[in-house]
PDB file of C-alpha atoms in Angstrom:
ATOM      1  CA  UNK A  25      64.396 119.644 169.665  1.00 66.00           C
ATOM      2  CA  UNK A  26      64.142 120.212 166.020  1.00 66.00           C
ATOM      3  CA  UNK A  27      66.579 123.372 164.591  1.00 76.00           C
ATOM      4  CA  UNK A  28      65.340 126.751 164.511  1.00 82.00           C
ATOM      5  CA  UNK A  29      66.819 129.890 164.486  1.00 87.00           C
ATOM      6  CA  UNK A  30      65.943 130.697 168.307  1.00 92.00           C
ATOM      7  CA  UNK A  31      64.137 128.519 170.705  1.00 95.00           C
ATOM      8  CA  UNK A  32      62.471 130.451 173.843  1.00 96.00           C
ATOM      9  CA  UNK A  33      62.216 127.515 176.627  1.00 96.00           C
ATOM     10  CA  UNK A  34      60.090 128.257 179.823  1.00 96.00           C
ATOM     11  CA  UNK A  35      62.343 126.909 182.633  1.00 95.00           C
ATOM     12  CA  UNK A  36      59.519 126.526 185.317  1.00 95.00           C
ATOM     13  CA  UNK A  37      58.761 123.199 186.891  1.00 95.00           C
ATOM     14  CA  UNK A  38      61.703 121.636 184.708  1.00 97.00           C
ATOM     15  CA  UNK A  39      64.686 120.131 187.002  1.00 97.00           C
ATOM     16  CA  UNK A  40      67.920 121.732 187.186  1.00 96.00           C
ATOM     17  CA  UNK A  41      70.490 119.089 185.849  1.00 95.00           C
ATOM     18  CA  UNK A  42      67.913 116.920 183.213  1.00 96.00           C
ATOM     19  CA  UNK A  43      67.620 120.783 181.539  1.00 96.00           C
ATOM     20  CA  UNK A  44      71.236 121.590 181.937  1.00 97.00           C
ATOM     21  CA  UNK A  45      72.231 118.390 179.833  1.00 97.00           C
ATOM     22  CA  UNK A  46      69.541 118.660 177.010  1.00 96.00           C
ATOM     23  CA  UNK A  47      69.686 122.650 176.442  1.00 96.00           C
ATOM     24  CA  UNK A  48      74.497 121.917 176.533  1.00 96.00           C
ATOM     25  CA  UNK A  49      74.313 119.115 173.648  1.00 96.00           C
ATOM     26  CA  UNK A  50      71.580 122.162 171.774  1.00 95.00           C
ATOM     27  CA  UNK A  51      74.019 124.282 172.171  1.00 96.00           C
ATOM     28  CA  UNK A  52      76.593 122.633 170.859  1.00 95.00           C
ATOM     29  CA  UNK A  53      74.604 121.381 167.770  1.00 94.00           C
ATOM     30  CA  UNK A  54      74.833 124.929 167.092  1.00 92.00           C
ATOM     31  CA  UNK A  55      71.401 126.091 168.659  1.00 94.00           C
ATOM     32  CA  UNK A  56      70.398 129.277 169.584  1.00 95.00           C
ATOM     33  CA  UNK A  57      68.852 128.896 173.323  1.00 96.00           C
ATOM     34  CA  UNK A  58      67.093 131.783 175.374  1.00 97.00           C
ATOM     35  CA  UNK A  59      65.864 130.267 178.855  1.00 97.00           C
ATOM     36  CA  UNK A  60      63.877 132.109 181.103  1.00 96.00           C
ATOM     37  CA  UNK A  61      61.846 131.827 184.220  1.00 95.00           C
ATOM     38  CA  UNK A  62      65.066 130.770 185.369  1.00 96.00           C
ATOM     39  CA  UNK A  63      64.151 131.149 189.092  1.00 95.00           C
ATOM     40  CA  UNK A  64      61.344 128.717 188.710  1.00 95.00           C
ATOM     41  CA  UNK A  65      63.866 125.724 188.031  1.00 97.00           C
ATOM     42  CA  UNK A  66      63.050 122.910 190.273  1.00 97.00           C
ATOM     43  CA  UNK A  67      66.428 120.500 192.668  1.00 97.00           C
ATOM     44  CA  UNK A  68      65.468 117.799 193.643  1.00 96.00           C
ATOM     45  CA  UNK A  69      66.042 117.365 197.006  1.00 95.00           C
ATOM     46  CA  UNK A  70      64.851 119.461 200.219  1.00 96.00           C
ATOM     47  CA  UNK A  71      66.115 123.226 200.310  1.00 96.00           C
ATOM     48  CA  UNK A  72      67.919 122.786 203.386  1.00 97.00           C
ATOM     49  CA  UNK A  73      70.227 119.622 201.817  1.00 96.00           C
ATOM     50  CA  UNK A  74      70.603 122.359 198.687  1.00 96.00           C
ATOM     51  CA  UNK A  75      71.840 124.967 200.921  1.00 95.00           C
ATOM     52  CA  UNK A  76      74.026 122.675 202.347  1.00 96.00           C
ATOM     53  CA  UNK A  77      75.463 122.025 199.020  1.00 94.00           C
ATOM     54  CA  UNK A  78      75.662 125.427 198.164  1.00 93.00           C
ATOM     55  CA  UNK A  79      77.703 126.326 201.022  1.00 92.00           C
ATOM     56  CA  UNK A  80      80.188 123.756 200.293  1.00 91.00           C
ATOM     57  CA  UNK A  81      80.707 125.658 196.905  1.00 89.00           C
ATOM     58  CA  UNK A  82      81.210 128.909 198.465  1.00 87.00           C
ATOM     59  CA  UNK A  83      84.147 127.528 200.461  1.00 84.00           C
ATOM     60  CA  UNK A  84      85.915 126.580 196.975  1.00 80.00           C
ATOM     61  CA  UNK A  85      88.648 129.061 196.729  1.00 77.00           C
ATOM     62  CA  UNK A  86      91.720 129.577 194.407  1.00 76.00           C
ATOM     63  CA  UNK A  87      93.998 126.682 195.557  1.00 77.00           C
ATOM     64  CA  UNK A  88      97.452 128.537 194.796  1.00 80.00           C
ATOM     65  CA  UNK A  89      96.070 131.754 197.163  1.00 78.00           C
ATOM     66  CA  UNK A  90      93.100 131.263 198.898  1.00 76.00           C
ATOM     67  CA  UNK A  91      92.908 134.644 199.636  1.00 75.00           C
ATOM     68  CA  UNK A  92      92.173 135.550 196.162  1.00 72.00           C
ATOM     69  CA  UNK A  93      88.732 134.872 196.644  1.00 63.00           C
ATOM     70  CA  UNK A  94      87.684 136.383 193.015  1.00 65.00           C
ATOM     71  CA  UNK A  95      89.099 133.720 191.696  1.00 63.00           C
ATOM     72  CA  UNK A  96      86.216 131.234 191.546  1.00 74.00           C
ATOM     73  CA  UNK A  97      82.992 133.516 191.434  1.00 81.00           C
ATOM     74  CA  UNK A  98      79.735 131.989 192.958  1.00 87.00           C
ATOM     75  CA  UNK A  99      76.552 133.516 191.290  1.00 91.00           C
ATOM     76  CA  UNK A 100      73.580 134.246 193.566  1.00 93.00           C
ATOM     77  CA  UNK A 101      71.387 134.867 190.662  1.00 95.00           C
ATOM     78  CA  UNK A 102      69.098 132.611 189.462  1.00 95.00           C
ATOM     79  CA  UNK A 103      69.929 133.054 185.753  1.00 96.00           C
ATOM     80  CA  UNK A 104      73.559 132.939 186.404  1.00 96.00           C
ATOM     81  CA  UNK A 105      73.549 129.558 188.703  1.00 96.00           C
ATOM     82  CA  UNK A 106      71.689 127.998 185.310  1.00 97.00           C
ATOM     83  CA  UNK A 107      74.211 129.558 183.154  1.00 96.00           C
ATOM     84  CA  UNK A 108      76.918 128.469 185.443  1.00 95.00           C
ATOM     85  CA  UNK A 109      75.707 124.665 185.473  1.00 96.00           C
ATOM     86  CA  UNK A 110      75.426 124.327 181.906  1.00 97.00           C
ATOM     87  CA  UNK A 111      78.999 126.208 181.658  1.00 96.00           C
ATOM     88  CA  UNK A 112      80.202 122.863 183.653  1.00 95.00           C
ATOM     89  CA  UNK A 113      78.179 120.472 181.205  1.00 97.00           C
ATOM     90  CA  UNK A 114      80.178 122.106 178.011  1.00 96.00           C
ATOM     91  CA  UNK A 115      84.447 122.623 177.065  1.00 97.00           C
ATOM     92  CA  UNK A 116      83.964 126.624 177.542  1.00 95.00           C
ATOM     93  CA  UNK A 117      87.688 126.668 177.118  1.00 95.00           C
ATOM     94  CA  UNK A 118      87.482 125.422 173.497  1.00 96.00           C
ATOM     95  CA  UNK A 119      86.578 127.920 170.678  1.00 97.00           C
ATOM     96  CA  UNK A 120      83.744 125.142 170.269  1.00 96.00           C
ATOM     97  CA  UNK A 121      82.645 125.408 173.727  1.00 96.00           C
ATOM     98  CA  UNK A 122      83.229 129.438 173.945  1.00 96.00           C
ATOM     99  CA  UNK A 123      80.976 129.681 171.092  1.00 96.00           C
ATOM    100  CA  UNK A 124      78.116 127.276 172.086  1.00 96.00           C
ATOM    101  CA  UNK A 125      78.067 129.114 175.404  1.00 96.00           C
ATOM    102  CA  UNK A 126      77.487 132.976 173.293  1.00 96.00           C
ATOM    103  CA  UNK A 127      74.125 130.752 171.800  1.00 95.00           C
ATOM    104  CA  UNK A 128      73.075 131.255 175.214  1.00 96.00           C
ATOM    105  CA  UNK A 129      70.755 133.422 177.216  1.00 96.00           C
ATOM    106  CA  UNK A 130      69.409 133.097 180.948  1.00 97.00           C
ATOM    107  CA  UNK A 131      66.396 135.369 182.394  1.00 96.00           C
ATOM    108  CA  UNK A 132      65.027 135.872 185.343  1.00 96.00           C
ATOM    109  CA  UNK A 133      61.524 136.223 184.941  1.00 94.00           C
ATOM    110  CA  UNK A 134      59.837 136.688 181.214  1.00 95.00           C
ATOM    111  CA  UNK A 135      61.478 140.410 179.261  1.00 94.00           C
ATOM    112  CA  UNK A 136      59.862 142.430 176.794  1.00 89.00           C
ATOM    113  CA  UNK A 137      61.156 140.837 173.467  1.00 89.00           C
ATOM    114  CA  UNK A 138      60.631 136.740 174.949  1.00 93.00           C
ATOM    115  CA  UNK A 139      57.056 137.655 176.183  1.00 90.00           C
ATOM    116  CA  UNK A 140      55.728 137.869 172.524  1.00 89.00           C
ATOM    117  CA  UNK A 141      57.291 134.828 171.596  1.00 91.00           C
ATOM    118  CA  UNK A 142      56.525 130.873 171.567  1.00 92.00           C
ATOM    119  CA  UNK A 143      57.691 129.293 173.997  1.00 94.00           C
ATOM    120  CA  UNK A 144      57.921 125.994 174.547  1.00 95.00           C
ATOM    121  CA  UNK A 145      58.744 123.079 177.255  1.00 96.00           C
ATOM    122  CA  UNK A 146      61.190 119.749 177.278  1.00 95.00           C
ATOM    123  CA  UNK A 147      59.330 117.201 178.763  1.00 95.00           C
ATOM    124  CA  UNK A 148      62.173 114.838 179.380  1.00 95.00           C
ATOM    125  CA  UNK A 149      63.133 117.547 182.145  1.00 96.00           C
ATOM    126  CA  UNK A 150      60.098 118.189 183.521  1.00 96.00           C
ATOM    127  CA  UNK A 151      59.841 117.589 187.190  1.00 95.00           C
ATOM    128  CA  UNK A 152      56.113 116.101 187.399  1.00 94.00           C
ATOM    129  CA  UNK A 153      57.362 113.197 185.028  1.00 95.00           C
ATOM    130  CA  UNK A 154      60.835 112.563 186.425  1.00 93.00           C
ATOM    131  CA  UNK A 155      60.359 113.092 190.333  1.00 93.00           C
ATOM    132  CA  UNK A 156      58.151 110.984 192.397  1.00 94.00           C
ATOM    133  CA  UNK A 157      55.683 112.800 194.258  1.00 93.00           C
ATOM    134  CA  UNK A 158      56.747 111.884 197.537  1.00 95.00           C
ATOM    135  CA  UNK A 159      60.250 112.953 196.853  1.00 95.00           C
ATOM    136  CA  UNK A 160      61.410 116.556 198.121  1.00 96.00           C
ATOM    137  CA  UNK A 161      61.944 119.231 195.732  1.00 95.00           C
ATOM    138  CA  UNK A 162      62.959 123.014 196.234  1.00 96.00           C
ATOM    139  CA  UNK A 163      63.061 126.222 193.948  1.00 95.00           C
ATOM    140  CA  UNK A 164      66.156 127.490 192.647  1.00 96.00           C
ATOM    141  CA  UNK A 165      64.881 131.001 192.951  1.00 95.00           C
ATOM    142  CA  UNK A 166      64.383 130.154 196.808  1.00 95.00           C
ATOM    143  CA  UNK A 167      68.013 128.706 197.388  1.00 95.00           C
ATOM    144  CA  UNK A 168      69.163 132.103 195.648  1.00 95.00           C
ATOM    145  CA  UNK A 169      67.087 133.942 198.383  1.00 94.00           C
ATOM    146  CA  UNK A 170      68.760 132.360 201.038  1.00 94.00           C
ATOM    147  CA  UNK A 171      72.031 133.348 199.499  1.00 93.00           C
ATOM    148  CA  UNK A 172      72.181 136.997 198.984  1.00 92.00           C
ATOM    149  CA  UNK A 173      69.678 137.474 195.887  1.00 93.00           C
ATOM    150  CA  UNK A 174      67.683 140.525 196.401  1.00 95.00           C
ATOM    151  CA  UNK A 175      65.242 140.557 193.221  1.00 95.00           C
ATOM    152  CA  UNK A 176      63.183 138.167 193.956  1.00 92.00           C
ATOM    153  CA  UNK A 177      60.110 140.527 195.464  1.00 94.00           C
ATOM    154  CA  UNK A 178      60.557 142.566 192.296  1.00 95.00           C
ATOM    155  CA  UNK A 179      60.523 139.743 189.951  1.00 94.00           C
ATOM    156  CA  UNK A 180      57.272 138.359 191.291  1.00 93.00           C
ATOM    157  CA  UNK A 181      55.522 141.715 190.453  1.00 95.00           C
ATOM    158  CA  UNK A 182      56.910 142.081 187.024  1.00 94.00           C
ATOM    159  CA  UNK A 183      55.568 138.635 186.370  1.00 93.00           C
ATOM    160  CA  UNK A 184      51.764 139.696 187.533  1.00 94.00           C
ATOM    161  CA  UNK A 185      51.666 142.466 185.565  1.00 94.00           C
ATOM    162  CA  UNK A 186      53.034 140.697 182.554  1.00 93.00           C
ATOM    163  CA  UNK A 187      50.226 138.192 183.234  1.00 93.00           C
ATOM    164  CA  UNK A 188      48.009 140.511 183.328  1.00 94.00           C
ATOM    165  CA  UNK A 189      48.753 141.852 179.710  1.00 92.00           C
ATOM    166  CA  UNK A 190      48.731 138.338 178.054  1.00 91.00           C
ATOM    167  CA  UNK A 191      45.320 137.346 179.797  1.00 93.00           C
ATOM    168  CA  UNK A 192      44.240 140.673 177.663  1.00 93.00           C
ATOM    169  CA  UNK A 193      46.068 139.705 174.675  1.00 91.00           C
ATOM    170  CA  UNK A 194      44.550 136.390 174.411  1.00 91.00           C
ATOM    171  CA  UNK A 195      41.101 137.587 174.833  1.00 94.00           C
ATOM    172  CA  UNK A 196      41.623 139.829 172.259  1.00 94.00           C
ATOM    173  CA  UNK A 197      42.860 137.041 169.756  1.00 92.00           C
ATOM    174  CA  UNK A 198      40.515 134.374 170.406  1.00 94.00           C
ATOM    175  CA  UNK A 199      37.511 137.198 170.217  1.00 95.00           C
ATOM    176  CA  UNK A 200      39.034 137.630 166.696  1.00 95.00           C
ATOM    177  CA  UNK A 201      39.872 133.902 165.667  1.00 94.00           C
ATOM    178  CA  UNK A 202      35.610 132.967 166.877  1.00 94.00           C
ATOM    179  CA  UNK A 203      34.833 136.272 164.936  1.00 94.00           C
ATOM    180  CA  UNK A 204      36.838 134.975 161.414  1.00 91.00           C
ATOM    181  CA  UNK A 205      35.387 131.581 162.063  1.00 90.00           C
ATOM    182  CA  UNK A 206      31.514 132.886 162.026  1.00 90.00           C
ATOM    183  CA  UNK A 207      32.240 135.466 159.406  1.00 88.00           C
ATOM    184  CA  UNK A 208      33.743 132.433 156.932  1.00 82.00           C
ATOM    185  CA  UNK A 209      30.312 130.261 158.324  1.00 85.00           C
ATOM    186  CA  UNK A 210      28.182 133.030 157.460  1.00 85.00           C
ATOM    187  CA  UNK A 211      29.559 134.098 153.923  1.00 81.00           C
ATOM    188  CA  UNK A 212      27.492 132.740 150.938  1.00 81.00           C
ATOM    189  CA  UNK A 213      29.330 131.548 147.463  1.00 80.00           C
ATOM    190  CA  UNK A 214      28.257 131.403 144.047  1.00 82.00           C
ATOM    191  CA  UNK A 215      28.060 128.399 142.175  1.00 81.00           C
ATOM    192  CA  UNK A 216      30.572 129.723 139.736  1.00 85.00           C
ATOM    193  CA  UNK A 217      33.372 130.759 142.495  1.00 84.00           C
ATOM    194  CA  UNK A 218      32.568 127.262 144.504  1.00 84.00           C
ATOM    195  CA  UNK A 219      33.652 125.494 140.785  1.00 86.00           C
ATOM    196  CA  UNK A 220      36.840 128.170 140.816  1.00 88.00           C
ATOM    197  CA  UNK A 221      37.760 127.470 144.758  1.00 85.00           C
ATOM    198  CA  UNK A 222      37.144 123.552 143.971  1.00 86.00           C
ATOM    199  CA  UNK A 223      39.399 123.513 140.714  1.00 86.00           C
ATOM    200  CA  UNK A 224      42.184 125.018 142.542  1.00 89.00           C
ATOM    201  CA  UNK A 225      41.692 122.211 145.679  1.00 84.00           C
ATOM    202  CA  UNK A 226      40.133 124.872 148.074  1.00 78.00           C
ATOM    203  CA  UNK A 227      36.505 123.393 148.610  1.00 60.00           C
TER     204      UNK A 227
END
């Protein structure tokens, strides 16, 4: 991932852990990382097995009290369970670490400021090219369903309607981009400027 000043990455289809790793050592390179589609994240491994494993990390508690159970919070949210892994994958209790972690964002979904921006894949994480298609796979968005995360109904409909607005957006652009390209086809030069445009490397 080559430095810029903020990289938008499109979590859908990309596996949980393989994105965890790459977008920690970003941060910590001193990247600025927004992530989102967060609930599309892909585990490998049924969603039954996953909620298995998820229930075994609700039952951590503080060991000192276990009836402080504040002490260890266990995020429902999509966006937060991301955050939370790559929290593990990074010293957070380092001013390094504290600081790599503010470079960090995590959405549900696509908001208004990200939707208008590039955004791009890592292909090293990406679950078509690092799972076997036999193997089972489950949604992290679904596993947060089963555990108490309510949003997922409203999510869904904010994404169609964003969808909806880009599919207009692009028509829009590429009408323009085909109109430029005939208009430059269609325009008719004098010998004298074609001489100027080729003297200054533009013919």
């Amino acid at each position: 991932m080559s430095f810029k000043q903020q990289v938008v990455v499109d979590c859908r289809g990309h596996l949980l852990g393989r994105l965890s790793s790459t977008i920690a050592k970003e941060l910590l390179n001193g990247q600025h990382v927004v992530l989102v589609r967060s609930e599309d994240v892909v585990i490998s491994g049924s969603l039954y097995r996953n909620k298995l494993k998820y229930a075994t990390f609700k039952k951590k508690t503080m060991n000192s009290n276990p009836r402080h159970t504040g002490a260890i919070k266990h995020p429902r949210a999509p966006a937060k369970i991301l955050w939370r892994t790559i929290r593990g994958m990074i010293p957070h209790k380092t001013a390094r670490g504290g600081a790599a972690l503010d470079r960090l964002k995590t959405f549900e979904g696509i908001p208004h400021p990200y939707d208008q921006k590039k955004r791009m894949v890592v292909p090293s994480c990406l679950s078509v090219l690092r799972l076997r298609p036999e193997r089972r796979r489950c949604r992290l968005g679904d596993l947060s369903t089963e555990y108490g995360w309510k949003h997922g109904s409203l999510i869904e409909r904010l994404e169609k309607q964003r969808k909806v607005k880009s599919e207009v957006y692009y028509k829009k652009k590429t009408a323009a981009k085909r109109a430029k390209a005939e208009a430059l086809k269609a325009v008719k030069l004098s010998g004298e400027d074609q001489a100027i445009l080729a003297k200054a490397g533009f013919a």
